[in-house]
Coordinates of C-alpha atoms in Angstrom, one line a residue:
X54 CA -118.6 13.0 72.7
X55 CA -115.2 14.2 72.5
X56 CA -114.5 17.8 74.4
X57 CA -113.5 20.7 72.5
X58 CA -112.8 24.4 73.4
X59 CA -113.5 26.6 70.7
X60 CA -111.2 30.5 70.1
X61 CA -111.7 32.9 67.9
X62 CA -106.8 35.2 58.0
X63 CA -106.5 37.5 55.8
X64 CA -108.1 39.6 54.0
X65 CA -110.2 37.2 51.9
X66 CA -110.6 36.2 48.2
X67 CA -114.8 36.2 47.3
X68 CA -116.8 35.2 44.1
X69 CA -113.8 33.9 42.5
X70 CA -116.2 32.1 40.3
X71 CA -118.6 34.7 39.0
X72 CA -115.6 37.1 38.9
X73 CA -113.0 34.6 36.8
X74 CA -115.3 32.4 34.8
X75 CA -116.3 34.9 32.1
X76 CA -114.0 37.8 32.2
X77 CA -115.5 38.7 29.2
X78 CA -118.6 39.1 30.2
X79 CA -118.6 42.4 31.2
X80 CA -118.7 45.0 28.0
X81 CA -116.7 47.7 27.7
X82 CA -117.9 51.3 29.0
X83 CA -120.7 49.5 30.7
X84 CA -118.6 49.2 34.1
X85 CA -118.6 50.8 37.5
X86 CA -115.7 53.3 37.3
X87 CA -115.8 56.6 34.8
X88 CA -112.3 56.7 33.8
X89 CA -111.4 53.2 32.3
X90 CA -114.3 53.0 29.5
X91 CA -111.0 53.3 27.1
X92 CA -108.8 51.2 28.6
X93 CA -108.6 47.6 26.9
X94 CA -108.2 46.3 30.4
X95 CA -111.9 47.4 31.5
X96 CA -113.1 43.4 31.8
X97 CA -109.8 43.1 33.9
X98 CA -110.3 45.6 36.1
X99 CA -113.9 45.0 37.0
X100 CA -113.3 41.1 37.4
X101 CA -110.0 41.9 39.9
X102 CA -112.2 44.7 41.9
X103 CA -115.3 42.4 42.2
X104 CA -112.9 39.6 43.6
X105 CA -111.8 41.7 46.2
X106 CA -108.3 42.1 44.9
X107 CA -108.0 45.6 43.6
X108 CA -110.1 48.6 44.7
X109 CA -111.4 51.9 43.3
X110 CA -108.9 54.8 43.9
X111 CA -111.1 57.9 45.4
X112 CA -113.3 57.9 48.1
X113 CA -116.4 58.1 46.1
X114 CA -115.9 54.8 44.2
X115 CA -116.4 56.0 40.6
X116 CA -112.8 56.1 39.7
X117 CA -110.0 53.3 38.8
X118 CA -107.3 55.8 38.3
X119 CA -106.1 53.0 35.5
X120 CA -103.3 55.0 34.4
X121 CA -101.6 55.1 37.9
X122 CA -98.2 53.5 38.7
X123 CA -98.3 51.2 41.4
X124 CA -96.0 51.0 44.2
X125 CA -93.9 48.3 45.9
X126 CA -95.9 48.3 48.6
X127 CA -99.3 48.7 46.7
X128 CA -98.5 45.8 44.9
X129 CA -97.9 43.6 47.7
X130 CA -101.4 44.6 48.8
X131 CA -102.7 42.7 45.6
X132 CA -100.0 40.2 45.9
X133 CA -101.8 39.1 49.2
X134 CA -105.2 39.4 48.4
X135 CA -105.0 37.4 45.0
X136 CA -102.6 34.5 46.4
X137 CA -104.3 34.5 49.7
X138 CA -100.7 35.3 51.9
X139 CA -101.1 35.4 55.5
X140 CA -98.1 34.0 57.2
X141 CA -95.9 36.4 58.8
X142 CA -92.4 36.4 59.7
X143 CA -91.5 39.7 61.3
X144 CA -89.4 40.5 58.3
X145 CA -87.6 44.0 58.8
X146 CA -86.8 46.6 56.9
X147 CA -85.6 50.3 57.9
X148 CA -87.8 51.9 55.8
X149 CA -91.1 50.0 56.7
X150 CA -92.9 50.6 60.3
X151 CA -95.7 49.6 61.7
X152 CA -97.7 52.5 60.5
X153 CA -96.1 52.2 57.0
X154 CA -99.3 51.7 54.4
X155 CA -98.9 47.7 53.6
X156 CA -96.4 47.1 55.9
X157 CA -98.2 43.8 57.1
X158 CA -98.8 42.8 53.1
X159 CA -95.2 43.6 52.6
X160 CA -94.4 41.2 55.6
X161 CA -96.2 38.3 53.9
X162 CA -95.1 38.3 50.3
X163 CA -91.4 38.4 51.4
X164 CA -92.1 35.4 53.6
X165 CA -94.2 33.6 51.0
X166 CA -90.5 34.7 48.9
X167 CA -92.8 36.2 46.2
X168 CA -90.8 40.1 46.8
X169 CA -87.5 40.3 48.4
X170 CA -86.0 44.0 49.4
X171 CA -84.5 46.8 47.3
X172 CA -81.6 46.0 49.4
X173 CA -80.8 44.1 51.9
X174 CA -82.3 46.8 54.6
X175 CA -84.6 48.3 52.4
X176 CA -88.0 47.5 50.5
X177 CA -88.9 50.8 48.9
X178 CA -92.5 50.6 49.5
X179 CA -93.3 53.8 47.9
X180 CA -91.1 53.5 44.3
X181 CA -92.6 51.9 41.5
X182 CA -92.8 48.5 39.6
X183 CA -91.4 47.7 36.8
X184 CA -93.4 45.3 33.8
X185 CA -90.4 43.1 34.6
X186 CA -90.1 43.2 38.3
X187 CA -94.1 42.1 37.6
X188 CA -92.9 39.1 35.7
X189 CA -90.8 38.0 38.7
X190 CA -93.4 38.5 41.4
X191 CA -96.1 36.2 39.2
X192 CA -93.8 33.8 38.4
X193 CA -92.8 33.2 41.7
X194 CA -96.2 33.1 43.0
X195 CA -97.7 30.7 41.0
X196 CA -94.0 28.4 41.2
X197 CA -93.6 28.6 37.5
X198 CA -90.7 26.7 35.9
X199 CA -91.2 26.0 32.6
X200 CA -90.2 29.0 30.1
X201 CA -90.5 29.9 26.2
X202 CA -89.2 30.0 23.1
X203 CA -90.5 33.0 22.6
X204 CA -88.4 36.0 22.6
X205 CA -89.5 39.6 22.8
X206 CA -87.4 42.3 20.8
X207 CA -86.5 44.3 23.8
X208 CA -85.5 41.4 26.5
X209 CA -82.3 40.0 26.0
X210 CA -81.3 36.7 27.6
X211 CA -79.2 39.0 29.9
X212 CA -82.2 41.1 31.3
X213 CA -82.3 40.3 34.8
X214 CA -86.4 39.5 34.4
X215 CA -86.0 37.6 31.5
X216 CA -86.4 33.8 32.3
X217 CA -89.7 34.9 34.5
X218 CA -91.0 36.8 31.4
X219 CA -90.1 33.8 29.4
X220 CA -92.2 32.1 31.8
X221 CA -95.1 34.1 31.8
X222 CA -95.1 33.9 28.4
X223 CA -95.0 29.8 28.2
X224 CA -98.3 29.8 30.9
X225 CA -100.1 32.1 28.5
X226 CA -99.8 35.2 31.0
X227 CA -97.5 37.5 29.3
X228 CA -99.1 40.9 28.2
X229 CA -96.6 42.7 26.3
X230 CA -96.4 46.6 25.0
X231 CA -96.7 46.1 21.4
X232 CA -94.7 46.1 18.4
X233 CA -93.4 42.5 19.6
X234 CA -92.2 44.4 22.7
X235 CA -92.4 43.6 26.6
X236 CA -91.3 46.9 27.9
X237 CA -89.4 45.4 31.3
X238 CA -88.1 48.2 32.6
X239 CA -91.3 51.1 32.0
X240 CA -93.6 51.2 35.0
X241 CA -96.5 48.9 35.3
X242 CA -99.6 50.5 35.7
X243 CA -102.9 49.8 37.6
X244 CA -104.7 48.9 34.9
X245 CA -102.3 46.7 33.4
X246 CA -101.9 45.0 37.3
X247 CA -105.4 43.9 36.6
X248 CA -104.4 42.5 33.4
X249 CA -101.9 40.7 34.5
X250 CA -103.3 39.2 38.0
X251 CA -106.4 38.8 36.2
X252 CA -104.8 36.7 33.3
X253 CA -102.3 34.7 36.0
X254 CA -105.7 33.7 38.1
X255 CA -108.3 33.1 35.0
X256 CA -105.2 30.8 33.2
X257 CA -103.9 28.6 36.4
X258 CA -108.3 28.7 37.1
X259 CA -108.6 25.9 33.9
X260 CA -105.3 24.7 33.7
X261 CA -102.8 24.8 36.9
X262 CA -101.8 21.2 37.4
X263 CA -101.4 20.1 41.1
X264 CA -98.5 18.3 42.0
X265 CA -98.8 14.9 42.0
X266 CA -99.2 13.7 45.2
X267 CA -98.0 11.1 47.6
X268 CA -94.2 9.9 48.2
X269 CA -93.0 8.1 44.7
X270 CA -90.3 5.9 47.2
X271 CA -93.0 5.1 49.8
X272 CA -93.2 1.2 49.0
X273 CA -95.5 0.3 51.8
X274 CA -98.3 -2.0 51.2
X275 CA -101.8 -1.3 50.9
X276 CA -104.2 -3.2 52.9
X277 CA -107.7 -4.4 51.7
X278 CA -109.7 -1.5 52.0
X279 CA -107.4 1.3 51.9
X280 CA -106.7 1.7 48.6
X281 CA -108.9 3.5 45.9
X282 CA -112.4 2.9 45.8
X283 CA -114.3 1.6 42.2
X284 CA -115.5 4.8 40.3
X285 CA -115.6 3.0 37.0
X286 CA -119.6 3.5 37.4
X287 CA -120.7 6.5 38.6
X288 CA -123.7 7.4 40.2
X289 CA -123.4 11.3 39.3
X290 CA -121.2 13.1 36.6
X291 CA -119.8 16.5 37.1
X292 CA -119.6 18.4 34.4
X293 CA -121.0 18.2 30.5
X294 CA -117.1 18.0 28.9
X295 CA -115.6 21.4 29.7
X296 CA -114.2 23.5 32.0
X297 CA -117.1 26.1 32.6
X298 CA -119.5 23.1 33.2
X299 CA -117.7 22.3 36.2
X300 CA -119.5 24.4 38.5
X301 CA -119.6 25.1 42.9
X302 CA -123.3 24.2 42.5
X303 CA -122.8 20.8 40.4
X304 CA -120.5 19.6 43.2
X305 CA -122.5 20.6 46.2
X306 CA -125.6 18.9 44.5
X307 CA -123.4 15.5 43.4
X308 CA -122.6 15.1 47.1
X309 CA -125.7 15.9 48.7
X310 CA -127.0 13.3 46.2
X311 CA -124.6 10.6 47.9
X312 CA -123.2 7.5 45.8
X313 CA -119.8 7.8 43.2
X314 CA -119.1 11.4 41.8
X315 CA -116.8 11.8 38.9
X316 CA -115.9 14.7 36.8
X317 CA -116.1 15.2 33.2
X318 CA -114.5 18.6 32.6
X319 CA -112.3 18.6 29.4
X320 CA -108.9 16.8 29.0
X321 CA -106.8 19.2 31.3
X322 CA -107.0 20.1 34.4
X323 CA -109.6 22.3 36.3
X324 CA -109.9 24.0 39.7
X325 CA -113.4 24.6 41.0
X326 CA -114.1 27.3 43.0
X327 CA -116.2 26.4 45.7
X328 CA -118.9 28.9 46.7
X329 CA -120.6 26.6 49.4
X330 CA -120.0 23.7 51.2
X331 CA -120.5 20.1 50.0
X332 CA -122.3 17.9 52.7
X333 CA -122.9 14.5 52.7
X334 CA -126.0 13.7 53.9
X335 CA -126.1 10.7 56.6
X336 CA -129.2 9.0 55.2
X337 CA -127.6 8.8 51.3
X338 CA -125.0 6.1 50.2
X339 CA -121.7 6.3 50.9
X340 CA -119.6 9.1 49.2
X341 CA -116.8 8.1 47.1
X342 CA -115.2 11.7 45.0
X343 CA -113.0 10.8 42.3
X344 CA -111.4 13.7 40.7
X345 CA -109.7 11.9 37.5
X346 CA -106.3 13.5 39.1
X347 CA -107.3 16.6 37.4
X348 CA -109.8 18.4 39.5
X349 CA -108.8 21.0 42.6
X350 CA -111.4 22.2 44.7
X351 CA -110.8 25.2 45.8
X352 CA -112.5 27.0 48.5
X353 CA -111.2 30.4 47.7
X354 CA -109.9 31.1 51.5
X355 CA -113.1 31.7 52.7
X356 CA -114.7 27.9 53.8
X357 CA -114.8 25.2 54.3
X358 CA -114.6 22.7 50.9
X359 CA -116.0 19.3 52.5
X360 CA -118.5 18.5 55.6
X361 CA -119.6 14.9 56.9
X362 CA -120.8 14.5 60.7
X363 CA -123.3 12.0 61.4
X364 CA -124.6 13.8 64.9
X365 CA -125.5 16.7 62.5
X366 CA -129.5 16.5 62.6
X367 CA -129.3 19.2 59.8
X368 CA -127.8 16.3 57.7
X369 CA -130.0 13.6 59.0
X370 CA -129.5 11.9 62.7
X371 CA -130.0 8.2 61.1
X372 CA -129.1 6.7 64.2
X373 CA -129.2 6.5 68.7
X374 CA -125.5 6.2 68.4
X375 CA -124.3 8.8 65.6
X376 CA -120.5 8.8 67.2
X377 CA -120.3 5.4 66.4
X378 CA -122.0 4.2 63.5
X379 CA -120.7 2.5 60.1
X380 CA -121.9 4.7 57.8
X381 CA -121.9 6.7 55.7
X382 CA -118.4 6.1 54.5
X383 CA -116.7 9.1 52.9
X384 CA -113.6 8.4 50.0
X385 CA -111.6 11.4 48.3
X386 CA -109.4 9.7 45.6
X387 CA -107.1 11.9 42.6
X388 CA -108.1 15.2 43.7
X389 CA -106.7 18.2 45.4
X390 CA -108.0 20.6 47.8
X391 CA -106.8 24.3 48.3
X392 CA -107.7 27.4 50.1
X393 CA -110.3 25.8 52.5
X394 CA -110.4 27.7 55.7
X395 CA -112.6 27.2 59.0
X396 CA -112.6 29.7 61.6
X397 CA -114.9 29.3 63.8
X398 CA -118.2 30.1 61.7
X399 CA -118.7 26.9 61.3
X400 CA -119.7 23.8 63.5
X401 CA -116.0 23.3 64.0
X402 CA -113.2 25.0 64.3
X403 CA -110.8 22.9 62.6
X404 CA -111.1 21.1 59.5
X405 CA -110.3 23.7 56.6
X406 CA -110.3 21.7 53.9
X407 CA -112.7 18.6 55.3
X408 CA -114.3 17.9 58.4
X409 CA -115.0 14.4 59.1
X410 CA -117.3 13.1 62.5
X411 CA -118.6 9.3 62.2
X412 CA -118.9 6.8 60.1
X413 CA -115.8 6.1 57.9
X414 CA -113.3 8.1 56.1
X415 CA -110.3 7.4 53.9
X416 CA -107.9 9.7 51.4
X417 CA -106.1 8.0 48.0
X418 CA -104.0 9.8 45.9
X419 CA -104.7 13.4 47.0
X420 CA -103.5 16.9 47.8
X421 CA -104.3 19.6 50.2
X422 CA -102.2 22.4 49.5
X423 CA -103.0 26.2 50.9
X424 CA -105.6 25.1 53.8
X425 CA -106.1 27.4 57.1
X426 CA -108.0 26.8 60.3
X427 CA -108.2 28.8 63.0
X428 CA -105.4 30.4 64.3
X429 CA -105.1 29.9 68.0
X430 CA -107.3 27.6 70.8
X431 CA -106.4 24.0 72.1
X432 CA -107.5 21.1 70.3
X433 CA -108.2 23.3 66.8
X434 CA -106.7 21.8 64.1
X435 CA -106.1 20.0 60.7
X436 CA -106.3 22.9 58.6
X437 CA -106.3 20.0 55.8
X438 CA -108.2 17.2 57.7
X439 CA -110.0 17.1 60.9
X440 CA -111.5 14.1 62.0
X441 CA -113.7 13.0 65.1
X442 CA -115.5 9.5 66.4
X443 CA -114.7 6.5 63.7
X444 CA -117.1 3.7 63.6
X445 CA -115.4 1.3 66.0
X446 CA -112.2 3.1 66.5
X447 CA -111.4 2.1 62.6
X448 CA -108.2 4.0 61.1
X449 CA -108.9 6.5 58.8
X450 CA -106.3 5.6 56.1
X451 CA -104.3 8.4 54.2
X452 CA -102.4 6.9 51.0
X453 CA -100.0 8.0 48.5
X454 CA -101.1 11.7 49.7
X455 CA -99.5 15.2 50.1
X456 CA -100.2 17.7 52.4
X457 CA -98.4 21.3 52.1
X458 CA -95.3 22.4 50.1
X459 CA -93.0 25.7 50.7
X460 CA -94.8 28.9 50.1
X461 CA -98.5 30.0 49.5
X462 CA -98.9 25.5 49.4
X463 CA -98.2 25.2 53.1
X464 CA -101.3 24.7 55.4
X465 CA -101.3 26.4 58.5
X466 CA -104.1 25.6 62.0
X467 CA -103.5 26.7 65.6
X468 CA -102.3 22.7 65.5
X469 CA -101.0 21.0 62.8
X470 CA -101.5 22.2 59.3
X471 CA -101.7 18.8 58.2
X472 CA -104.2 16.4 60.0
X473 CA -105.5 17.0 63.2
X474 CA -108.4 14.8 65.4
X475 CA -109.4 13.5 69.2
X476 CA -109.4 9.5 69.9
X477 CA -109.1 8.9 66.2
X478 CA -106.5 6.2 64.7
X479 CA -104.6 6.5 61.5
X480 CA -102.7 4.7 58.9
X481 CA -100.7 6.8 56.6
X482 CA -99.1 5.1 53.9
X483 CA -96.3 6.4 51.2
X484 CA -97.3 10.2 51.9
X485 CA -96.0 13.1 52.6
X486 CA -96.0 15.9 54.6
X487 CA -94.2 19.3 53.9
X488 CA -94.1 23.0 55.7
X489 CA -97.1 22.6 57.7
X490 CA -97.3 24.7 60.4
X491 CA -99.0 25.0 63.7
X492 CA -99.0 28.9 64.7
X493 CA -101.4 28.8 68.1
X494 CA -99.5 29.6 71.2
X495 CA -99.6 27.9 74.7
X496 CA -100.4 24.2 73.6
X497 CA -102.6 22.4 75.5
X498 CA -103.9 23.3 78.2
X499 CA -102.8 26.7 77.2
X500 CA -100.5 28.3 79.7
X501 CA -101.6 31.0 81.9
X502 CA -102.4 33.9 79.7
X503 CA -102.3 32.4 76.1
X504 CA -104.8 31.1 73.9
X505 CA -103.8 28.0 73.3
X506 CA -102.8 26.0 70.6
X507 CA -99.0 25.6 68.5
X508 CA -98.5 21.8 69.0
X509 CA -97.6 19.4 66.2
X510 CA -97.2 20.6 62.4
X511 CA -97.6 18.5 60.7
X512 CA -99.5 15.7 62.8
X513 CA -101.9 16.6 65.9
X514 CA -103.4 13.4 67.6
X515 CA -105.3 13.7 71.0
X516 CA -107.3 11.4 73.1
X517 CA -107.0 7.4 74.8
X518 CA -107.1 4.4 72.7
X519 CA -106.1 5.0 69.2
X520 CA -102.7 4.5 67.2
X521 CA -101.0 6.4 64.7
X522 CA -99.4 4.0 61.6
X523 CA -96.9 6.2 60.1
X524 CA -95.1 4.0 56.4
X525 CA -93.2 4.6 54.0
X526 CA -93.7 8.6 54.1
X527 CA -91.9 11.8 54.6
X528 CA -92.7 14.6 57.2
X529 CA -90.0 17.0 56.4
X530 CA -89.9 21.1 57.1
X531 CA -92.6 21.4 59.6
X532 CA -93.0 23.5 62.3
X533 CA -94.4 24.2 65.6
X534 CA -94.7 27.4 67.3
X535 CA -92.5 26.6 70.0
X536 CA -94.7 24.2 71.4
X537 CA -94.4 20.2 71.1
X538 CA -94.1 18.0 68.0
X539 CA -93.1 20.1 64.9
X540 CA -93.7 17.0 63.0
X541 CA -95.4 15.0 65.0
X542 CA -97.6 16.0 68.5
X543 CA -99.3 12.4 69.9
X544 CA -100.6 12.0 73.2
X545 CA -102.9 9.5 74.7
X546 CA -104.4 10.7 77.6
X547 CA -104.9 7.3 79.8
X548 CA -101.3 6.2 78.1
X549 CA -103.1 3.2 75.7
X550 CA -101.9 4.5 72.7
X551 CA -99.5 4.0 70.6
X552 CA -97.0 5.1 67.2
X553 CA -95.6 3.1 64.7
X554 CA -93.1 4.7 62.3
X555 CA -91.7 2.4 59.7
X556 CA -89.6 3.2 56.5
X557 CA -90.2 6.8 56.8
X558 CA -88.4 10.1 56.8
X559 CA -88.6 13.0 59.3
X560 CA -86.4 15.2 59.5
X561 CA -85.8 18.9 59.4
X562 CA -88.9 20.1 61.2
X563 CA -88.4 22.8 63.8
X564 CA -90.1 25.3 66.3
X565 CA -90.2 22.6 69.0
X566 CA -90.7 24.1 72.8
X567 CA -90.9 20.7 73.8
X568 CA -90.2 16.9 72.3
X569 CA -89.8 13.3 73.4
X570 CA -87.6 12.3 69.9
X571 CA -86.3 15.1 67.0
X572 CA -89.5 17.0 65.8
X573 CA -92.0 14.4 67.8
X574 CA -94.1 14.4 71.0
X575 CA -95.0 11.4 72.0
X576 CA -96.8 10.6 75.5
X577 CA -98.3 7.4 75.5
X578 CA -97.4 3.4 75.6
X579 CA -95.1 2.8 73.1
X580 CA -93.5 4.2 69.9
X581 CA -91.4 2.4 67.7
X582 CA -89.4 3.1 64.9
X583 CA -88.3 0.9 62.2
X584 CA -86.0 1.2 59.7
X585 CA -86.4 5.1 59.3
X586 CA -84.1 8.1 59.7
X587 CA -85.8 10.4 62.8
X588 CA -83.3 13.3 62.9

């Protein structure tokens, strides 16, 4: 059974679900505070409290003070709860100390670039936001791009907020003052913050579309058996046809159920917020979940999305030798995964998004975007993927797959914020791998006085015999924290194994204390590159 040493992120996001599905469900002047019952934003403001995002205003709970304005630094408080922000980057400002309210919030959403500084010493944390300056923090925060043709009367093209209005306004999120007006530069208030983060999260809830994933120039083959599995008859359906009937529950049942799962939530896309863990059960067929390319599971930063581990006797010991038996098999295939988080309150550390022990596992066309593990300890990681003890020392195959992007996307683990395992092989084919980050200190074994952890950002393999397949693919703007491998961490304990890199890309990925080749630590038989740029 493969060793592990087990360490102890935010402030997080809860009942996402209950809270965003039916923000009308809550009728006006029948809420919890005494001083909203007139405000058109009362459904707003109870669904952002009971998420955890926004908070009563006076020690006894009863009031919303809805009419407040909201400061710079206030607002990065909500900033970070809704978008789930928790790297830091030691950003400084003169006018922010340690013992400055927010100062850790304001920390995060300048280094997730959602808020910059008043100048460029300054933050302001105590003077107000604008309705405009609002527009640029959403916009930012959910990456939105596209704008509208839409015009209100009072911002002209040559209002400094005006293109992120515009594009609140295309995504539906837009609020303005009335009279056809916006009101950019009038100071937003706490109720219509609710409004606002309420609308932004509800909207990207039933419509936010993913980016597609894997690398459109990786032309490497795919080998029998690594490609996408037959879904074109189901065992279990998802869903009744729309968005609501996609539910935490359906999902966690589907899988427990074992066999093919498809979706069938309405034409556009869907996140579903997960309030439990799906587990496959080890004496049920083999798992294959096929989101369609339009479902995200999202595990709201507080677990963990996906669980298989045949030497769980919770979920059925089939078998003498559950490290090494065939099945169950375990396929994800078009679907995306964000916000999963492990931290040690489960059976294993790592893993955020999926944990995977025995049997067989393999990944097609999907996306792991916004995924935490724990934060420090040796041998944690894969905030995305964690994966122990395949049947026969098989690959686990990753194809046409993305893991991370800049900002709130990035996945973050004490090692690698991509994929992480121990004595575990892998083929990863036409993928890609951006602004991971491993943030444990003192690698492995950690030095004298440090927890542990920090080693390869993107890519943490440990263990003997096993081989890491890296084609056609891009690992690009990782990093380590200071430790070995930003890209790439790979060491085979008794020197047996072995990497192949082959038409690939990696390049860019920093933090490294310590590295074989740029942005790679290798220690093993042999490594071989072909036909790539290593830089």
């Amino acid at each position: 059974m493969p060793s592990k040493r087990r360490s102890a992120l935010v402030v997080v996001l809860v009942a996402w679900l209950v809270a965003l599905a039916s923000p009308a469900a809550v009728a006006a002047g029948s809420g919890r505070f005494v001083d909203d019952n007139s405000s058109k934003y009362e459904n707003a403001i109870e669904a952002m409290v009971k998420a955890g995002v926004m908070s009563p205003c006076d020690k006894r709970h009863d009031r919303f003070c809805p009419n407040r304005s909201v400061s710079r630094g206030e607002m990065a408080g909500f900033l970070v709860k809704a978008f789930n922000l928790s790297a830091t980057s030691g950003v400084h400002f003169k006018d922010v100390t340690k013992h400055t309210p927010h100062a850790t919030a304001i920390d995060r959403v300048v280094t997730a670039g959602i808020a910059s500084g008043c100048s460029p010493k300054k933050f302001c944390p105590n003077s107000h936001v604008s309705r405009g300056r609002m527009a640029a923090y959403l916009a930012k925060a959910l990456h939105l791009t596209a704008t509208s043709t839409k015009r209100y009367k009072d911002v002209p093209k040559s209002n400094p907020f005006a293109t992120a209005i515009s594009r609140l306004s295309k995504a539906g999120i837009a609020i303005g003052c009335g009279n056809g007006k916006f009101c950019p530069g009038r100071d937003i208030t706490r109720a219509e913050t609710a409004g606002f983060l309420e609308r932004a999260l509800t909207i990207t809830r039933v419509s936010a579309q993913q980016p597609t994933p894997g690398n459109p120039t990786g032309g490497a083959a795919i080998p029998p058996g690594a490609g996408e599995a037959d879904a074109s008859v189901p065992d279990h359906v998802v869903g009744s046809g729309t968005p609501a009937s996609c539910t935490s529950k359906a999902v966690v049942a589907a899988v427990a159920k074992g066999g093919v799962i498809t979706f069938d939530c309405g034409p556009s896309p869907v996140t579903i917020y997960m309030s439990a863990t799906a587990k496959v059960f080890n004496n049920k067929p083999d798992v294959v979940i096929d989101g369609g390319g339009l479902v995200t599971l999202n595990g709201m930063g507080d677990r963990r999305i996906l669980y298989m581990n045949t030497c769980d006797p919770d979920l059925v010991w089939t078998t003498s030798h559950c490290q090494n038996q065939a099945h169950p098999t375990l396929t994800v295939q078009n679907i995306a995964f964000t916000r999963g988080r492990s931290s040690g309150h489960e059976t294993e550390d790592g893993g955020g998004a999926i944990f995977v022990r025995g049997g067989r596992f393999r990944v097609v066309n999907a996306g792991f975007y916004g995924n935490r593990c724990a934060s420090t300890g040796p041998d944690i990681g894969g905030a995305s993927l964690q994966v122990f003890s395949q049947h026969d020392g098989l690959p686990v195959y990753v194809v046409n797959s993305t893991f991370g992007g800049s900002g709130s996307r990035r996945n973050e683990c004490s090692n690698a914020g991509g994929i992480s395992s121990i004595g575990v092989s892998w083929t990863i084919l036409n993928s890609v791998f951006t602004h991971n980050r491993a943030i444990g200190s003192g690698a492995n074994p950690p030095k004298a006085g440090k927890p542990g952890g920090g080693n390869g950002g993107a890519i943490y393999n440990d263990g003997n015999e096993m081989t890491l397949r890296v084609e056609g693919t891009r690992i690009e703007g990782n990093w380590s924290n200071h430790e070995g491998g930003s890209g790439i961490f790979f060491v085979s304990n008794n020197r047996t194994g072995f990497v192949v890199i082959k038409d690939s890309i990696l390049r860019n990925n920093d933090g490294d204390g310590f590295q074989t080749h740029p942005g790679i630590f290798f220690l093993g038989d042999e490594i071989t590159f072909t036909n790539s740029i290593v830089e």
